PDB file of C-alpha atoms in Angstrom:
ATOM      1  CA  MET A   1     -36.066 -32.556  24.948  1.00  0.00           C
ATOM      2  CA  ASP A   2     -36.622 -28.440  25.083  1.00  0.00           C
ATOM      3  CA  ILE A   3     -33.707 -26.292  27.017  1.00  0.00           C
ATOM      4  CA  GLU A   4     -35.976 -24.149  30.064  1.00  0.00           C
ATOM      5  CA  LYS A   5     -33.390 -24.219  32.701  1.00  0.00           C
ATOM      6  CA  VAL A   6     -29.831 -22.927  31.634  1.00  0.00           C
ATOM      7  CA  ALA A   7     -26.303 -22.580  34.250  1.00  0.00           C
ATOM      8  CA  VAL A   8     -23.709 -20.523  33.339  1.00  0.00           C
ATOM      9  CA  ILE A   9     -20.671 -21.393  35.080  1.00  0.00           C
ATOM     10  CA  GLY A  10     -18.235 -18.419  35.362  1.00  0.00           C
ATOM     11  CA  SER A  11     -19.045 -15.034  35.482  1.00  0.00           C
ATOM     12  CA  GLY A  12     -16.033 -13.594  33.542  1.00  0.00           C
ATOM     13  CA  THR A  13     -16.451 -11.623  30.108  1.00  0.00           C
ATOM     14  CA  MET A  14     -17.825 -14.607  28.689  1.00  0.00           C
ATOM     15  CA  GLY A  15     -19.981 -16.214  30.967  1.00  0.00           C
ATOM     16  CA  CYS A  16     -21.526 -12.571  31.495  1.00  0.00           C
ATOM     17  CA  GLY A  17     -22.468 -12.251  27.827  1.00  0.00           C
ATOM     18  CA  ILE A  18     -23.502 -16.261  27.834  1.00  0.00           C
ATOM     19  CA  ALA A  19     -26.126 -15.461  30.678  1.00  0.00           C
ATOM     20  CA  HIS A  20     -26.917 -11.743  29.149  1.00  0.00           C
ATOM     21  CA  VAL A  21     -28.653 -13.644  25.717  1.00  0.00           C
ATOM     22  CA  PHE A  22     -29.988 -16.578  27.321  1.00  0.00           C
ATOM     23  CA  ALA A  23     -32.138 -14.837  30.433  1.00  0.00           C
ATOM     24  CA  LEU A  24     -33.003 -12.074  27.601  1.00  0.00           C
ATOM     25  CA  ASN A  25     -34.358 -15.154  25.567  1.00  0.00           C
ATOM     26  CA  GLY A  26     -36.296 -16.187  28.143  1.00  0.00           C
ATOM     27  CA  TYR A  27     -34.187 -18.610  29.600  1.00  0.00           C
ATOM     28  CA  LEU A  28     -34.328 -19.710  33.127  1.00  0.00           C
ATOM     29  CA  THR A  29     -30.235 -18.318  33.817  1.00  0.00           C
ATOM     30  CA  GLN A  30     -27.965 -19.218  36.502  1.00  0.00           C
ATOM     31  CA  LEU A  31     -25.027 -17.447  36.584  1.00  0.00           C
ATOM     32  CA  VAL A  32     -22.216 -19.835  38.918  1.00  0.00           C
ATOM     33  CA  ASP A  33     -18.758 -18.068  40.133  1.00  0.00           C
ATOM     34  CA  ILE A  34     -16.391 -19.011  43.730  1.00  0.00           C
ATOM     35  CA  LYS A  35     -17.452 -15.812  45.211  1.00  0.00           C
ATOM     36  CA  THR A  36     -20.365 -13.128  45.763  1.00  0.00           C
ATOM     37  CA  GLU A  37     -18.819  -9.689  44.604  1.00  0.00           C
ATOM     38  CA  TYR A  38     -17.453 -11.513  41.026  1.00  0.00           C
ATOM     39  CA  LEU A  39     -21.252 -12.146  40.296  1.00  0.00           C
ATOM     40  CA  GLU A  40     -21.974  -8.674  41.793  1.00  0.00           C
ATOM     41  CA  LYS A  41     -19.547  -7.240  39.128  1.00  0.00           C
ATOM     42  CA  SER A  42     -21.522  -9.454  36.883  1.00  0.00           C
ATOM     43  CA  PHE A  43     -24.995  -8.468  37.329  1.00  0.00           C
ATOM     44  CA  GLU A  44     -23.502  -4.332  36.970  1.00  0.00           C
ATOM     45  CA  ILE A  45     -22.164  -5.445  33.600  1.00  0.00           C
ATOM     46  CA  ILE A  46     -25.006  -7.172  32.193  1.00  0.00           C
ATOM     47  CA  SER A  47     -27.286  -4.512  33.644  1.00  0.00           C
ATOM     48  CA  LYS A  48     -25.426  -1.696  31.575  1.00  0.00           C
ATOM     49  CA  ASN A  49     -25.392  -3.861  28.866  1.00  0.00           C
ATOM     50  CA  LEU A  50     -29.164  -4.327  28.537  1.00  0.00           C
ATOM     51  CA  SER A  51     -29.503  -0.652  29.144  1.00  0.00           C
ATOM     52  CA  ARG A  52     -26.884   0.591  26.227  1.00  0.00           C
ATOM     53  CA  GLN A  53     -29.436  -2.113  24.270  1.00  0.00           C
ATOM     54  CA  VAL A  54     -32.737   0.043  25.835  1.00  0.00           C
ATOM     55  CA  LYS A  55     -30.743   3.052  24.724  1.00  0.00           C
ATOM     56  CA  LYS A  56     -30.193   1.874  21.098  1.00  0.00           C
ATOM     57  CA  GLU A  57     -33.885   0.720  20.971  1.00  0.00           C
ATOM     58  CA  ILE A  58     -32.364  -3.256  20.327  1.00  0.00           C
ATOM     59  CA  ILE A  59     -35.097  -3.811  23.218  1.00  0.00           C
ATOM     60  CA  THR A  60     -37.558  -2.234  25.538  1.00  0.00           C
ATOM     61  CA  GLU A  61     -37.168  -1.703  29.567  1.00  0.00           C
ATOM     62  CA  ASP A  62     -39.634  -4.559  29.942  1.00  0.00           C
ATOM     63  CA  GLN A  63     -37.201  -7.274  27.700  1.00  0.00           C
ATOM     64  CA  LYS A  64     -34.844  -5.481  30.349  1.00  0.00           C
ATOM     65  CA  MET A  65     -36.529  -5.896  33.661  1.00  0.00           C
ATOM     66  CA  SER A  66     -37.430  -9.443  32.415  1.00  0.00           C
ATOM     67  CA  ALA A  67     -33.962 -10.927  31.320  1.00  0.00           C
ATOM     68  CA  ILE A  68     -32.528  -9.568  34.596  1.00  0.00           C
ATOM     69  CA  SER A  69     -34.960 -11.172  36.870  1.00  0.00           C
ATOM     70  CA  ASN A  70     -34.335 -14.441  34.349  1.00  0.00           C
ATOM     71  CA  ILE A  71     -30.789 -14.659  35.903  1.00  0.00           C
ATOM     72  CA  THR A  72     -30.187 -15.579  39.369  1.00  0.00           C
ATOM     73  CA  PRO A  73     -26.711 -15.890  41.165  1.00  0.00           C
ATOM     74  CA  VAL A  74     -25.055 -18.982  42.210  1.00  0.00           C
ATOM     75  CA  VAL A  75     -22.080 -19.342  44.352  1.00  0.00           C
ATOM     76  CA  GLY A  76     -20.178 -22.746  43.955  1.00  0.00           C
ATOM     77  CA  ILE A  77     -21.411 -25.046  41.481  1.00  0.00           C
ATOM     78  CA  GLY A  78     -22.689 -27.461  44.717  1.00  0.00           C
ATOM     79  CA  LYS A  79     -25.633 -25.411  44.006  1.00  0.00           C
ATOM     80  CA  ILE A  80     -26.848 -25.708  40.640  1.00  0.00           C
ATOM     81  CA  ASP A  81     -29.989 -26.942  39.849  1.00  0.00           C
ATOM     82  CA  ARG A  82     -29.900 -30.752  39.672  1.00  0.00           C
ATOM     83  CA  LYS A  83     -32.306 -30.262  37.205  1.00  0.00           C
ATOM     84  CA  SER A  84     -30.911 -27.810  34.958  1.00  0.00           C
ATOM     85  CA  ASP A  85     -31.260 -28.851  31.411  1.00  0.00           C
ATOM     86  CA  LEU A  86     -28.291 -27.171  29.962  1.00  0.00           C
ATOM     87  CA  ILE A  87     -24.549 -26.048  31.941  1.00  0.00           C
ATOM     88  CA  VAL A  88     -22.726 -23.827  29.894  1.00  0.00           C
ATOM     89  CA  GLU A  89     -19.122 -23.891  31.058  1.00  0.00           C
ATOM     90  CA  ALA A  90     -17.402 -20.614  30.646  1.00  0.00           C
ATOM     91  CA  VAL A  91     -14.522 -20.602  32.843  1.00  0.00           C
ATOM     92  CA  SER A  92     -10.487 -20.296  32.479  1.00  0.00           C
ATOM     93  CA  GLU A  93      -9.143 -22.071  28.985  1.00  0.00           C
ATOM     94  CA  LYS A  94      -7.483 -24.709  31.372  1.00  0.00           C
ATOM     95  CA  LYS A  95      -8.227 -28.330  30.494  1.00  0.00           C
ATOM     96  CA  LYS A  96      -7.859 -29.803  34.163  1.00  0.00           C
ATOM     97  CA  LEU A  97     -10.287 -26.992  35.361  1.00  0.00           C
ATOM     98  CA  LYS A  98     -12.631 -27.318  32.929  1.00  0.00           C
ATOM     99  CA  LEU A  99     -12.911 -31.049  33.142  1.00  0.00           C
ATOM    100  CA  ASN A 100     -13.119 -31.412  37.264  1.00  0.00           C
ATOM    101  CA  ILE A 101     -16.145 -29.486  36.955  1.00  0.00           C
ATOM    102  CA  PHE A 102     -17.932 -31.541  34.467  1.00  0.00           C
ATOM    103  CA  GLN A 103     -16.737 -34.540  36.717  1.00  0.00           C
ATOM    104  CA  GLU A 104     -18.285 -32.934  39.500  1.00  0.00           C
ATOM    105  CA  LEU A 105     -21.262 -32.219  38.010  1.00  0.00           C
ATOM    106  CA  ASP A 106     -21.469 -35.691  36.536  1.00  0.00           C
ATOM    107  CA  GLU A 107     -22.426 -36.700  40.211  1.00  0.00           C
ATOM    108  CA  ARG A 108     -24.792 -34.640  41.141  1.00  0.00           C
ATOM    109  CA  VAL A 109     -27.161 -33.445  38.389  1.00  0.00           C
ATOM    110  CA  SER A 110     -29.765 -35.367  35.821  1.00  0.00           C
ATOM    111  CA  GLY A 111     -28.439 -37.872  33.657  1.00  0.00           C
ATOM    112  CA  ASN A 112     -30.889 -35.469  30.659  1.00  0.00           C
ATOM    113  CA  THR A 113     -28.624 -32.196  31.206  1.00  0.00           C
ATOM    114  CA  ILE A 114     -26.533 -31.510  28.580  1.00  0.00           C
ATOM    115  CA  PHE A 115     -23.239 -30.027  28.984  1.00  0.00           C
ATOM    116  CA  ALA A 116     -21.998 -27.588  27.157  1.00  0.00           C
ATOM    117  CA  SER A 117     -18.139 -25.989  27.188  1.00  0.00           C
ATOM    118  CA  ASN A 118     -17.321 -22.828  25.607  1.00  0.00           C
ATOM    119  CA  THR A 119     -13.724 -23.466  25.002  1.00  0.00           C
ATOM    120  CA  SER A 120     -11.983 -21.559  22.041  1.00  0.00           C
ATOM    121  CA  SER A 121      -9.852 -24.858  21.447  1.00  0.00           C
ATOM    122  CA  ILE A 122      -9.366 -27.196  24.018  1.00  0.00           C
ATOM    123  CA  SER A 123     -10.516 -31.230  22.259  1.00  0.00           C
ATOM    124  CA  ILE A 124     -14.697 -31.211  23.017  1.00  0.00           C
ATOM    125  CA  THR A 125     -13.330 -35.302  22.614  1.00  0.00           C
ATOM    126  CA  GLU A 126     -11.249 -35.331  25.660  1.00  0.00           C
ATOM    127  CA  LEU A 127     -13.476 -33.350  28.129  1.00  0.00           C
ATOM    128  CA  ALA A 128     -16.301 -36.214  27.175  1.00  0.00           C
ATOM    129  CA  ALA A 129     -14.290 -38.818  27.998  1.00  0.00           C
ATOM    130  CA  GLY A 130     -13.992 -37.791  31.480  1.00  0.00           C
ATOM    131  CA  VAL A 131     -17.663 -38.140  32.162  1.00  0.00           C
ATOM    132  CA  SER A 132     -20.281 -40.810  32.283  1.00  0.00           C
ATOM    133  CA  ARG A 133     -22.775 -38.472  29.491  1.00  0.00           C
ATOM    134  CA  PRO A 134     -20.193 -38.368  26.436  1.00  0.00           C
ATOM    135  CA  ASP A 135     -23.153 -38.184  24.173  1.00  0.00           C
ATOM    136  CA  LYS A 136     -24.259 -35.458  26.040  1.00  0.00           C
ATOM    137  CA  VAL A 137     -21.005 -33.669  25.797  1.00  0.00           C
ATOM    138  CA  ILE A 138     -20.697 -30.409  23.590  1.00  0.00           C
ATOM    139  CA  GLY A 139     -19.177 -27.374  22.344  1.00  0.00           C
ATOM    140  CA  MET A 140     -20.462 -24.008  22.101  1.00  0.00           C
ATOM    141  CA  HIS A 141     -18.133 -21.445  21.379  1.00  0.00           C
ATOM    142  CA  PHE A 142     -19.949 -18.135  21.541  1.00  0.00           C
ATOM    143  CA  MET A 143     -17.610 -14.971  20.013  1.00  0.00           C
ATOM    144  CA  ASN A 144     -17.027 -11.622  21.850  1.00  0.00           C
ATOM    145  CA  PRO A 145     -18.808  -9.670  22.655  1.00  0.00           C
ATOM    146  CA  VAL A 146     -21.706 -12.249  23.090  1.00  0.00           C
ATOM    147  CA  PRO A 147     -24.729  -9.964  22.899  1.00  0.00           C
ATOM    148  CA  LEU A 148     -23.741  -8.688  19.525  1.00  0.00           C
ATOM    149  CA  MET A 149     -21.607 -11.526  17.745  1.00  0.00           C
ATOM    150  CA  GLN A 150     -23.796 -13.575  15.404  1.00  0.00           C
ATOM    151  CA  LEU A 151     -21.694 -16.672  15.289  1.00  0.00           C
ATOM    152  CA  VAL A 152     -21.389 -19.847  17.450  1.00  0.00           C
ATOM    153  CA  GLU A 153     -18.943 -22.460  16.498  1.00  0.00           C
ATOM    154  CA  ILE A 154     -21.029 -26.267  17.753  1.00  0.00           C
ATOM    155  CA  ILE A 155     -17.982 -28.186  18.348  1.00  0.00           C
ATOM    156  CA  ARG A 156     -19.342 -31.984  18.205  1.00  0.00           C
ATOM    157  CA  GLY A 157     -17.031 -34.375  20.253  1.00  0.00           C
ATOM    158  CA  TYR A 158     -16.373 -38.197  19.026  1.00  0.00           C
ATOM    159  CA  SER A 159     -18.957 -39.311  20.534  1.00  0.00           C
ATOM    160  CA  THR A 160     -21.642 -36.577  20.577  1.00  0.00           C
ATOM    161  CA  SER A 161     -24.811 -37.875  19.661  1.00  0.00           C
ATOM    162  CA  GLU A 162     -27.352 -36.232  16.834  1.00  0.00           C
ATOM    163  CA  GLU A 163     -30.025 -35.762  19.443  1.00  0.00           C
ATOM    164  CA  THR A 164     -27.825 -33.102  21.649  1.00  0.00           C
ATOM    165  CA  TYR A 165     -26.516 -31.610  18.503  1.00  0.00           C
ATOM    166  CA  ASN A 166     -30.267 -31.101  17.301  1.00  0.00           C
ATOM    167  CA  ILE A 167     -30.832 -30.064  20.748  1.00  0.00           C
ATOM    168  CA  ILE A 168     -28.020 -27.219  20.521  1.00  0.00           C
ATOM    169  CA  LYS A 169     -28.622 -26.099  17.568  1.00  0.00           C
ATOM    170  CA  SER A 170     -32.193 -25.305  17.709  1.00  0.00           C
ATOM    171  CA  THR A 171     -31.459 -23.713  20.918  1.00  0.00           C
ATOM    172  CA  THR A 172     -28.811 -21.354  19.553  1.00  0.00           C
ATOM    173  CA  GLU A 173     -30.821 -20.717  16.939  1.00  0.00           C
ATOM    174  CA  ASN A 174     -33.751 -18.928  19.836  1.00  0.00           C
ATOM    175  CA  LEU A 175     -30.866 -17.514  21.012  1.00  0.00           C
ATOM    176  CA  ASP A 176     -31.263 -15.009  17.696  1.00  0.00           C
ATOM    177  CA  LYS A 177     -27.291 -16.638  16.463  1.00  0.00           C
ATOM    178  CA  THR A 178     -25.955 -18.414  13.689  1.00  0.00           C
ATOM    179  CA  PRO A 179     -24.715 -21.951  14.864  1.00  0.00           C
ATOM    180  CA  VAL A 180     -21.734 -23.560  12.427  1.00  0.00           C
ATOM    181  CA  GLU A 181     -21.541 -26.955  12.792  1.00  0.00           C
ATOM    182  CA  VAL A 182     -17.568 -27.774  13.533  1.00  0.00           C
ATOM    183  CA  HIS A 183     -15.704 -31.239  14.384  1.00  0.00           C
ATOM    184  CA  ASP A 184     -13.590 -31.831  17.255  1.00  0.00           C
ATOM    185  CA  TYR A 185     -10.001 -30.314  16.139  1.00  0.00           C
ATOM    186  CA  PRO A 186      -7.670 -28.410  17.606  1.00  0.00           C
ATOM    187  CA  GLY A 187      -8.616 -24.349  17.039  1.00  0.00           C
ATOM    188  CA  PHE A 188     -11.993 -25.465  15.875  1.00  0.00           C
ATOM    189  CA  VAL A 189     -12.338 -22.924  12.806  1.00  0.00           C
ATOM    190  CA  SER A 190     -12.265 -19.739  14.143  1.00  0.00           C
ATOM    191  CA  ASN A 191      -8.998 -19.942  16.315  1.00  0.00           C
ATOM    192  CA  ARG A 192      -7.194 -22.286  13.632  1.00  0.00           C
ATOM    193  CA  ILE A 193      -7.484 -19.771  11.290  1.00  0.00           C
ATOM    194  CA  LEU A 194      -7.520 -16.554  13.267  1.00  0.00           C
ATOM    195  CA  MET A 195      -4.718 -17.437  15.672  1.00  0.00           C
ATOM    196  CA  PRO A 196      -1.858 -17.802  13.467  1.00  0.00           C
ATOM    197  CA  MET A 197      -2.838 -14.736  11.489  1.00  0.00           C
ATOM    198  CA  ILE A 198      -2.835 -12.887  15.041  1.00  0.00           C
ATOM    199  CA  ASN A 199       0.288 -14.912  15.921  1.00  0.00           C
ATOM    200  CA  GLU A 200       1.989 -14.032  12.403  1.00  0.00           C
ATOM    201  CA  ALA A 201       1.785 -10.322  13.247  1.00  0.00           C
ATOM    202  CA  ILE A 202       3.306 -10.512  16.629  1.00  0.00           C
ATOM    203  CA  TYR A 203       6.584 -11.879  14.777  1.00  0.00           C
ATOM    204  CA  CYS A 204       6.522  -8.672  12.612  1.00  0.00           C
ATOM    205  CA  VAL A 205       6.923  -7.116  15.955  1.00  0.00           C
ATOM    206  CA  PHE A 206       9.134  -9.234  17.234  1.00  0.00           C
ATOM    207  CA  GLU A 207      11.489  -9.020  13.817  1.00  0.00           C
ATOM    208  CA  GLY A 208      10.878  -5.419  13.454  1.00  0.00           C
ATOM    209  CA  VAL A 209       9.275  -6.066  10.031  1.00  0.00           C
ATOM    210  CA  ALA A 210       6.911  -2.904  10.874  1.00  0.00           C
ATOM    211  CA  SER A 211       5.700  -0.566  14.063  1.00  0.00           C
ATOM    212  CA  VAL A 212       2.330  -2.129  15.997  1.00  0.00           C
ATOM    213  CA  GLU A 213       0.234   0.462  14.444  1.00  0.00           C
ATOM    214  CA  ASP A 214       1.375   0.201  10.450  1.00  0.00           C
ATOM    215  CA  ILE A 215       0.686  -3.400  10.797  1.00  0.00           C
ATOM    216  CA  ASP A 216      -2.684  -2.809  12.225  1.00  0.00           C
ATOM    217  CA  SER A 217      -3.429  -0.541   9.466  1.00  0.00           C
ATOM    218  CA  VAL A 218      -2.067  -2.684   6.906  1.00  0.00           C
ATOM    219  CA  MET A 219      -4.578  -5.236   7.945  1.00  0.00           C
ATOM    220  CA  LYS A 220      -7.923  -2.665   8.772  1.00  0.00           C
ATOM    221  CA  LEU A 221      -7.317  -0.482   5.484  1.00  0.00           C
ATOM    222  CA  GLY A 222      -5.995  -2.979   3.228  1.00  0.00           C
ATOM    223  CA  MET A 223      -7.752  -5.878   3.957  1.00  0.00           C
ATOM    224  CA  ASN A 224     -11.002  -4.426   5.221  1.00  0.00           C
ATOM    225  CA  HIS A 225     -10.606  -6.000   9.032  1.00  0.00           C
ATOM    226  CA  PRO A 226     -12.307  -3.637  11.257  1.00  0.00           C
ATOM    227  CA  MET A 227     -10.215  -4.077  14.095  1.00  0.00           C
ATOM    228  CA  GLY A 228      -6.168  -4.588  13.259  1.00  0.00           C
ATOM    229  CA  PRO A 229      -4.559  -8.136  14.412  1.00  0.00           C
ATOM    230  CA  LEU A 230      -2.739  -6.549  17.590  1.00  0.00           C
ATOM    231  CA  ALA A 231      -5.403  -4.924  18.894  1.00  0.00           C
ATOM    232  CA  LEU A 232      -7.712  -7.625  18.173  1.00  0.00           C
ATOM    233  CA  ALA A 233      -5.210  -9.809  20.560  1.00  0.00           C
ATOM    234  CA  ASP A 234      -5.301  -6.868  23.399  1.00  0.00           C
ATOM    235  CA  PHE A 235      -8.710  -7.087  23.142  1.00  0.00           C
ATOM    236  CA  ILE A 236      -8.925 -10.944  23.257  1.00  0.00           C
ATOM    237  CA  GLY A 237      -6.266 -11.622  26.161  1.00  0.00           C
ATOM    238  CA  LEU A 238      -2.867 -11.913  25.142  1.00  0.00           C
ATOM    239  CA  ASP A 239      -2.291 -14.771  27.587  1.00  0.00           C
ATOM    240  CA  VAL A 240      -5.943 -16.686  25.670  1.00  0.00           C
ATOM    241  CA  CYS A 241      -3.537 -15.763  22.437  1.00  0.00           C
ATOM    242  CA  LEU A 242      -1.058 -17.920  24.014  1.00  0.00           C
ATOM    243  CA  ALA A 243      -2.956 -21.249  25.133  1.00  0.00           C
ATOM    244  CA  ILE A 244      -4.579 -21.221  22.124  1.00  0.00           C
ATOM    245  CA  MET A 245      -1.458 -21.221  20.513  1.00  0.00           C
ATOM    246  CA  GLU A 246       0.120 -23.963  22.421  1.00  0.00           C
ATOM    247  CA  VAL A 247      -3.166 -25.989  21.751  1.00  0.00           C
ATOM    248  CA  LEU A 248      -2.697 -25.962  17.810  1.00  0.00           C
ATOM    249  CA  TYR A 249       1.124 -26.193  18.285  1.00  0.00           C
ATOM    250  CA  ASP A 250       1.022 -29.594  20.633  1.00  0.00           C
ATOM    251  CA  GLY A 251      -2.589 -30.708  18.750  1.00  0.00           C
ATOM    252  CA  PHE A 252      -1.198 -30.742  15.230  1.00  0.00           C
ATOM    253  CA  ASN A 253       2.473 -30.693  16.222  1.00  0.00           C
ATOM    254  CA  ASP A 254       3.727 -28.417  13.433  1.00  0.00           C
ATOM    255  CA  THR A 255       6.363 -25.933  13.182  1.00  0.00           C
ATOM    256  CA  LYS A 256       3.912 -23.674  11.935  1.00  0.00           C
ATOM    257  CA  TYR A 257       1.966 -23.029  15.064  1.00  0.00           C
ATOM    258  CA  ARG A 258       4.975 -22.052  17.057  1.00  0.00           C
ATOM    259  CA  PRO A 259       3.906 -19.210  19.446  1.00  0.00           C
ATOM    260  CA  CYS A 260       6.222 -16.388  18.892  1.00  0.00           C
ATOM    261  CA  PRO A 261       8.467 -15.654  21.473  1.00  0.00           C
ATOM    262  CA  LEU A 262       7.556 -11.940  22.102  1.00  0.00           C
ATOM    263  CA  LEU A 263       3.845 -13.425  22.732  1.00  0.00           C
ATOM    264  CA  LYS A 264       5.755 -15.301  25.709  1.00  0.00           C
ATOM    265  CA  LYS A 265       7.139 -13.099  27.126  1.00  0.00           C
ATOM    266  CA  MET A 266       4.768 -10.155  27.072  1.00  0.00           C
ATOM    267  CA  VAL A 267       2.668 -12.893  29.122  1.00  0.00           C
ATOM    268  CA  ILE A 268       5.327 -13.613  31.469  1.00  0.00           C
ATOM    269  CA  ALA A 269       5.657 -10.086  32.127  1.00  0.00           C
ATOM    270  CA  GLY A 270       2.119  -9.584  32.849  1.00  0.00           C
ATOM    271  CA  LYS A 271       1.125  -7.798  29.681  1.00  0.00           C
ATOM    272  CA  LEU A 272      -1.648  -9.039  28.515  1.00  0.00           C
ATOM    273  CA  GLY A 273      -3.857  -6.530  26.767  1.00  0.00           C
ATOM    274  CA  ARG A 274      -6.812  -4.601  28.240  1.00  0.00           C
ATOM    275  CA  LYS A 275      -7.468  -6.710  30.876  1.00  0.00           C
ATOM    276  CA  SER A 276      -3.920  -5.119  32.519  1.00  0.00           C
ATOM    277  CA  ASN A 277      -4.131  -2.011  30.870  1.00  0.00           C
ATOM    278  CA  GLU A 278      -1.181  -2.792  28.357  1.00  0.00           C
ATOM    279  CA  GLY A 279      -0.648  -5.092  26.027  1.00  0.00           C
ATOM    280  CA  PHE A 280       0.921  -3.966  22.345  1.00  0.00           C
ATOM    281  CA  TYR A 281      -1.228  -0.703  23.192  1.00  0.00           C
ATOM    282  CA  GLN A 282      -1.591   1.091  26.141  1.00  0.00           C
ATOM    283  CA  TYR A 283      -4.830   1.766  27.669  1.00  0.00           C
ATOM    284  CA  ASP A 284      -6.752   3.544  30.442  1.00  0.00           C
TER     285      ASP A 284
END
């Protein structure tokens, strides 16, 4: 089975990026959200990002226009093409929300449609157990920013078939991305390693070990990281970091994954990082 028609649910940062790369590589792409204004804003972002690629001579103006023409805005999942080959869910990191979307679509779209989740930590096996096609449920964890980052974690659920895995691996390669096979454990690989490091950096702030700037400097200058862990946490979103840490803590029942109290307090206070203009740093 070849993937031709794709629906991306959620037009936020990740959904925008995922729709961008599918459309740029010739896939007919529906970008789905609950409000027209969300989609209009997303189209502006995608157009600007494509224009940047033209300016940097990564793509041509014709490729940009072709990508834009490949994207169709859709308000509501009830209007998704029933013959979609692949549906990629990229909504908030809430298991119930993701499961509700898959369950509603399970009754609407073709039985051959593959369901992929861009979740960064939630169990693919649990999402698959809620639908009638568990063999066709898989994880496609793109990295942010999607148009620039090479990696896609492909997560096999307990029931994911070999056919589904091979189709998604091939599709990922067609996007000029590098697929990495991962089995379904909390946090997969990327966030099982990354988030405890970020959480430990937050503990260093919490315990007064060093300043925010100095902690980031240690990791950038001492470990050659392109971005310090606290700046990265702001970039990801502190609410997302907390949600992933809670998945790790609940999934492994191990205190080494306990979210730092400072992280919890900042999220409660609405200090979420770049998205709220304040986290460990201030933003305009």
